[in-house]
Amino acid sequence: LRPYVFISLSLLCAFYSAVDTNPLSVYVMHPFWNSMVKILPTWLAPNLITFTGFMFLVLNFVILSVYDYDFYASADGHVHVPSWVWIAAGLFNFLAYTLDGVDGKQARRTNSSTPLGELFDHGLDSWACVFFVCSMYSVFGRGASGVSVLTLYYLLWVVLFSFILSHWEKYNTGILFLPWGYDLSQVTISIVYIITAVVGVETWYQPVIWNLHYRDFFIIMILGCLFAVTLPMSLYNVSKAYRNNTLKHSSMYEALLPFFSPTLLFILSTLWLSLSPTDILEQQPRIFYLMVGTAFANVTCKLIVCQMSNTRCQPLTWLLLPMAVVVLLVFFGVVQQSEIVVLYVWTAVVVFAHIHYGVSVVSIPT
């Protein structure tokens, strides 16, 4: 559990090539961020801005864990989350989104752009996915007006897959095409939090039209962003690079290597749910989501390092090997009486391993 990954920053690409064509981002958010960055003092480090924004999302996750640990608080007949929590959630989410957009501008403004900053920014973004998805889940919950924990599990994977697609593109094309769905989702989430604070969760109980509830429109938005926008654009950009002979990897095997570990993680986590003797997802959904999201972030960070340093992506992340052992223990019924304890211990191991990797990967050997 000690992946000493020492990457010399001199090996990382100093040129950051990204394309953002989202109208919301180009015409609304970037002008807003350009104004906001002028307020910040020049001594404020971009990495500190990045980390602060990430911690706002973690804080949302923690606060909602206190008031809605099992995702039932928004259901009819349960004690609802206080209005001030939703106000805080809306402000924190928008602050996190704003700081994520400002950090790069601050780096260019102060002439302090570094490959480490890019790695830190995108690495935390990959981990942030699980925090804002889980926090948003508390708005609808798993009551009659919400979705089941299993449905949210698959929706979480849709978000995770949407995220890694962009870095798969850069791994193959050398250019990071920023996904359209991110900006739309962050603005929408912030607005929904504030609306919930004002009118209460009861407003989401009633159908909007026919038998379609608000939760159905969110599901449509999440799936639509992936299958109607992100995935087609990713395939188009990679195929365009292939036609122009600018694809960085000549074989299909090499081009698809970044998907091996995420796919295996999805298989292992889904098998665990299917084989669980105690229905672990029903009992501990929040912890299970955290485990999956953190393991995914670890896989994605390694891909980010590879695409930044122009090195080959490894087909298997070492963290998935002990996870396979855990799933086997579940399959053979060895942990039937202590499955929840195993989940907590394994989640702690995954979180520690990911933090340790993040510290190790930016350490330069002397």
XYZ file of C-alpha atoms in Angstrom:
366
model
C 0.000 0.000 0.000
C 2.970 2.340 -0.528
C 3.059 3.375 -4.193
C 6.200 5.512 -4.268
C 5.559 7.226 -7.549
C 8.204 9.915 -7.840
C 7.636 11.889 -11.037
C 10.151 14.604 -11.882
C 8.185 17.688 -12.789
C 10.667 18.361 -15.554
C 9.209 15.397 -17.414
C 5.726 16.875 -17.375
C 4.517 18.885 -20.333
C 4.781 22.586 -19.582
C 2.350 23.427 -22.356
C -1.253 23.095 -21.278
C -3.538 22.691 -24.278
C -7.255 22.870 -23.553
C -10.339 23.719 -25.585
C -13.542 25.048 -23.994
C -16.397 25.589 -26.452
C -19.345 25.493 -24.051
C -21.431 28.661 -24.668
C -22.303 28.936 -20.955
C -18.636 28.831 -20.075
C -17.399 31.065 -22.902
C -20.029 33.819 -22.753
C -21.057 33.811 -19.093
C -18.650 32.103 -16.731
C -15.287 33.114 -18.192
C -16.176 36.843 -18.171
C -17.368 36.404 -14.582
C -14.155 34.570 -13.593
C -12.034 37.226 -15.323
C -13.688 39.826 -13.102
C -13.376 37.739 -9.954
C -9.677 36.974 -10.367
C -8.881 40.705 -10.315
C -10.180 40.851 -6.742
C -7.722 38.206 -5.520
C -4.348 39.348 -4.152
C -1.410 38.405 -6.359
C 0.300 36.627 -3.471
C -2.520 34.049 -3.272
C -1.212 30.752 -4.638
C -3.332 29.142 -7.402
C -2.979 25.721 -5.759
C -4.442 27.130 -2.544
C -7.418 28.423 -4.543
C -7.840 24.955 -6.076
C -7.662 23.218 -2.711
C -10.066 25.685 -1.063
C -12.663 25.084 -3.771
C -12.328 21.334 -3.346
C -12.727 21.613 0.423
C -16.022 23.476 -0.035
C -17.376 20.340 -1.767
C -15.992 18.112 0.980
C -17.623 20.397 3.556
C -20.968 20.023 1.785
C -20.544 16.245 1.879
C -19.707 16.281 5.597
C -22.568 18.596 6.619
C -25.139 16.608 4.651
C -23.710 13.401 6.114
C -24.640 14.763 9.532
C -28.205 15.712 8.561
C -28.900 13.056 5.927
C -26.494 10.168 6.355
C -28.722 7.507 4.782
C -30.383 9.768 2.128
C -33.864 9.501 3.645
C -34.176 13.049 5.042
C -35.959 14.415 1.951
C -38.594 11.676 1.995
C -42.123 12.340 3.184
C -42.507 11.671 6.898
C -38.833 12.160 7.754
C -37.049 15.039 9.482
C -35.873 17.280 6.651
C -32.512 18.944 6.262
C -32.634 22.512 7.713
C -32.984 25.347 5.203
C -29.679 26.926 6.250
C -27.876 23.771 5.172
C -29.289 24.078 1.643
C -28.313 27.757 1.511
C -24.797 26.856 2.617
C -24.706 23.995 0.111
C -25.700 26.305 -2.740
C -23.109 28.920 -1.799
C -20.362 26.372 -1.192
C -21.054 24.571 -4.466
C -20.976 27.819 -6.452
C -17.831 28.965 -4.639
C -16.165 25.642 -5.432
C -17.163 25.976 -9.089
C -15.953 29.590 -9.204
C -12.609 28.850 -7.571
C -12.131 25.935 -9.958
C -12.529 28.389 -12.819
C -10.398 31.118 -11.245
C -7.342 29.112 -10.179
C -5.920 28.781 -13.691
C -6.519 32.466 -14.407
C -4.709 33.373 -11.190
C -1.788 31.179 -12.246
C -1.500 32.937 -15.614
C -2.050 36.334 -13.996
C 0.851 35.787 -11.579
C 2.989 33.898 -14.110
C 3.001 30.865 -11.826
C 1.518 28.220 -14.121
C 3.167 24.854 -13.511
C 2.542 21.249 -14.512
C 2.048 20.553 -10.810
C -0.833 23.035 -10.760
C -2.501 21.282 -13.690
C -2.089 17.897 -12.018
C -3.373 19.230 -8.690
C -6.383 20.891 -10.341
C -7.542 17.953 -12.440
C -6.647 15.424 -9.753
C -8.930 17.108 -7.231
C -11.621 17.509 -9.909
C -11.653 13.738 -10.374
C -12.198 13.239 -6.641
C -14.793 16.027 -6.454
C -17.214 14.040 -8.642
C -18.324 11.763 -5.826
C -18.773 14.629 -3.372
C -21.082 16.798 -5.463
C -23.061 13.784 -6.727
C -23.694 12.503 -3.188
C -24.566 15.973 -1.917
C -27.026 16.518 -4.743
C -28.622 13.138 -4.012
C -29.787 14.474 -0.651
C -32.149 16.912 -2.416
C -34.321 14.071 -3.722
C -33.124 11.162 -1.583
C -34.352 7.625 -1.917
C -37.939 8.184 -0.908
C -40.943 8.008 -3.219
C -39.959 11.247 -4.978
C -36.305 10.240 -5.310
C -34.358 7.339 -6.770
C -33.029 4.125 -5.302
C -29.459 3.896 -4.050
C -28.750 1.434 -6.870
C -29.970 3.920 -9.485
C -27.757 6.605 -7.964
C -24.831 4.171 -8.064
C -25.195 3.831 -11.826
C -25.737 7.577 -12.243
C -22.522 8.148 -10.302
C -20.736 5.942 -12.795
C -22.220 7.953 -15.668
C -20.694 11.096 -14.136
C -17.356 9.367 -13.511
C -17.228 8.010 -17.056
C -18.068 11.461 -18.444
C -15.141 12.898 -16.506
C -12.557 10.369 -17.611
C -13.560 10.731 -21.260
C -11.946 14.168 -21.421
C -8.635 12.877 -20.124
C -8.844 9.862 -22.418
C -9.145 12.389 -25.262
C -6.050 14.240 -24.117
C -4.163 10.974 -23.680
C -4.826 10.243 -27.349
C -4.892 13.715 -28.937
C -2.752 15.872 -26.637
C -5.628 18.350 -26.231
C -8.038 18.522 -23.295
C -11.547 19.128 -24.625
C -13.502 20.390 -21.627
C -16.933 18.701 -21.352
C -20.070 20.801 -21.780
C -22.019 19.008 -19.074
C -19.809 20.181 -16.204
C -20.662 23.895 -16.329
C -24.369 23.258 -16.860
C -24.524 20.779 -13.983
C -22.674 23.008 -11.500
C -24.851 26.047 -12.153
C -28.004 23.918 -12.026
C -26.992 22.217 -8.777
C -26.296 25.541 -7.066
C -29.678 26.922 -8.151
C -31.529 23.781 -7.005
C -29.929 24.016 -3.545
C -31.162 27.603 -3.131
C -34.645 26.758 -4.435
C -34.821 23.864 -1.964
C -33.888 26.221 0.874
C -36.654 28.640 -0.101
C -39.574 26.331 -0.920
C -38.544 23.111 0.848
C -38.011 19.565 -0.431
C -41.774 19.115 -0.691
C -41.717 21.041 -3.959
C -39.966 18.085 -5.606
C -42.717 15.641 -4.584
C -45.233 16.548 -7.283
C -44.937 15.548 -10.956
C -43.918 18.330 -13.331
C -45.883 17.021 -16.288
C -47.805 13.766 -16.745
C -45.977 11.379 -14.410
C -42.523 12.913 -14.785
C -40.950 14.184 -11.561
C -38.070 16.596 -11.168
C -35.760 13.679 -10.402
C -36.570 12.272 -13.855
C -35.403 15.484 -15.513
C -32.127 15.290 -13.586
C -31.626 11.719 -14.744
C -32.370 12.796 -18.313
C -29.882 15.664 -17.974
C -27.121 13.400 -16.658
C -27.657 10.729 -19.311
C -28.162 13.315 -22.034
C -24.906 15.098 -21.217
C -23.032 11.828 -21.608
C -24.712 10.138 -24.553
C -25.842 13.194 -26.523
C -22.894 15.529 -25.938
C -19.762 14.250 -24.155
C -19.415 10.794 -25.698
C -20.149 11.832 -29.320
C -17.760 14.791 -29.043
C -15.033 12.597 -27.554
C -15.358 9.993 -30.283
C -15.412 12.734 -32.925
C -12.257 14.426 -31.581
C -10.322 11.176 -31.314
C -11.469 9.979 -34.757
C -10.524 13.371 -36.208
C -7.026 13.030 -34.765
C -6.842 9.531 -36.253
C -7.849 10.806 -39.719
C -5.293 13.624 -39.494
C -2.561 11.213 -38.362
C -2.098 13.169 -35.139
C -3.248 10.398 -32.798
C -0.574 9.833 -30.166
C -1.126 6.069 -30.040
C -1.095 3.982 -33.173
C -2.896 0.842 -32.021
C -6.454 0.465 -30.738
C -5.114 -1.437 -27.726
C -2.884 1.448 -26.661
C -5.644 3.988 -27.285
C -8.103 2.098 -25.068
C -5.669 1.284 -22.232
C -7.004 4.095 -19.969
C -10.400 2.347 -19.821
C -9.090 -0.979 -18.479
C -8.739 -0.023 -14.803
C -11.995 2.014 -14.598
C -13.871 -0.860 -16.229
C -12.388 -3.342 -13.778
C -13.283 -1.052 -10.891
C -16.867 -0.889 -12.149
C -17.009 -4.698 -12.475
C -15.577 -5.295 -9.003
C -17.805 -2.759 -7.246
C -20.908 -4.023 -9.083
C -20.042 -7.609 -8.220
C -19.727 -6.622 -4.589
C -23.228 -5.159 -4.676
C -24.626 -8.209 -6.445
C -22.971 -10.727 -4.123
C -23.389 -8.817 -0.871
C -25.036 -11.039 1.767
C -26.154 -8.007 3.792
C -27.257 -5.787 0.881
C -24.399 -3.431 1.650
C -25.527 -0.614 -0.639
C -28.897 -0.362 1.100
C -27.220 -0.212 4.493
C -24.207 1.999 3.760
C -24.718 3.839 0.449
C -22.720 6.943 1.398
C -19.604 4.997 2.375
C -19.840 2.744 -0.668
C -20.105 5.760 -2.986
C -17.110 7.351 -1.260
C -15.070 4.180 -1.720
C -15.928 3.893 -5.417
C -15.408 7.610 -6.102
C -12.029 7.679 -4.349
C -10.792 4.545 -6.110
C -11.905 6.074 -9.403
C -10.035 9.304 -8.590
C -6.893 7.272 -7.949
C -7.222 5.573 -11.337
C -7.888 8.890 -13.069
C -4.947 10.671 -11.434
C -2.609 8.035 -12.815
C -4.051 8.597 -16.270
C -3.573 12.364 -15.846
C 0.087 11.828 -14.954
C 0.519 9.644 -18.049
C -1.108 12.099 -20.441
C 0.879 14.998 -18.962
C 4.227 13.214 -19.090
C 3.630 11.440 -22.428
C 4.127 8.050 -20.828
C 2.240 4.825 -21.405
C -0.857 4.226 -19.320
C -0.635 1.062 -17.246
C -3.526 -1.340 -17.891
C -3.984 -2.225 -14.202
C -3.926 -0.060 -11.095
C -2.444 -1.895 -8.126
C -5.273 -0.755 -5.801
C -7.716 -3.005 -7.667
C -5.840 -6.183 -6.685
C -6.684 -6.067 -2.950
C -10.181 -4.934 -3.889
C -10.554 -8.110 -5.938
C -9.563 -10.057 -2.818
C -12.264 -8.226 -0.811
C -14.878 -9.120 -3.447
C -13.749 -12.771 -3.321
C -14.161 -12.768 0.456
C -17.690 -11.457 -0.035
C -18.378 -14.095 -2.690
C -17.296 -16.968 -0.446
C -19.230 -15.611 2.531
C -16.142 -15.118 4.687
C -17.191 -11.605 5.732
C -20.931 -12.191 6.011
C -21.092 -11.120 9.658
C -18.675 -8.217 9.316
C -19.282 -6.856 5.822
C -19.999 -3.330 7.029
C -16.769 -3.306 9.031
C -14.893 -4.552 5.965
C -16.426 -1.764 3.872
C -15.357 0.893 6.380
C -11.837 -0.524 6.649
C -11.447 -0.871 2.880
C -12.778 2.665 2.321
C -10.240 4.000 4.830
C -7.480 2.096 3.021
C -8.563 3.499 -0.357
C -8.731 7.088 0.962
C -5.335 6.771 2.655
C -3.771 5.167 -0.421
C -5.118 7.901 -2.677
C -3.876 10.714 -0.431
C -0.514 8.956 -0.136
C -0.303 8.672 -3.912
C -1.095 12.356 -4.297
C 1.707 13.279 -1.872
C 4.178 10.847 -3.446
C 3.557 11.744 -7.064
C 4.666 15.347 -6.602
C 7.736 14.496 -4.535
C 10.997 14.973 -6.370
C 13.813 12.615 -5.298
C 17.019 14.294 -4.292
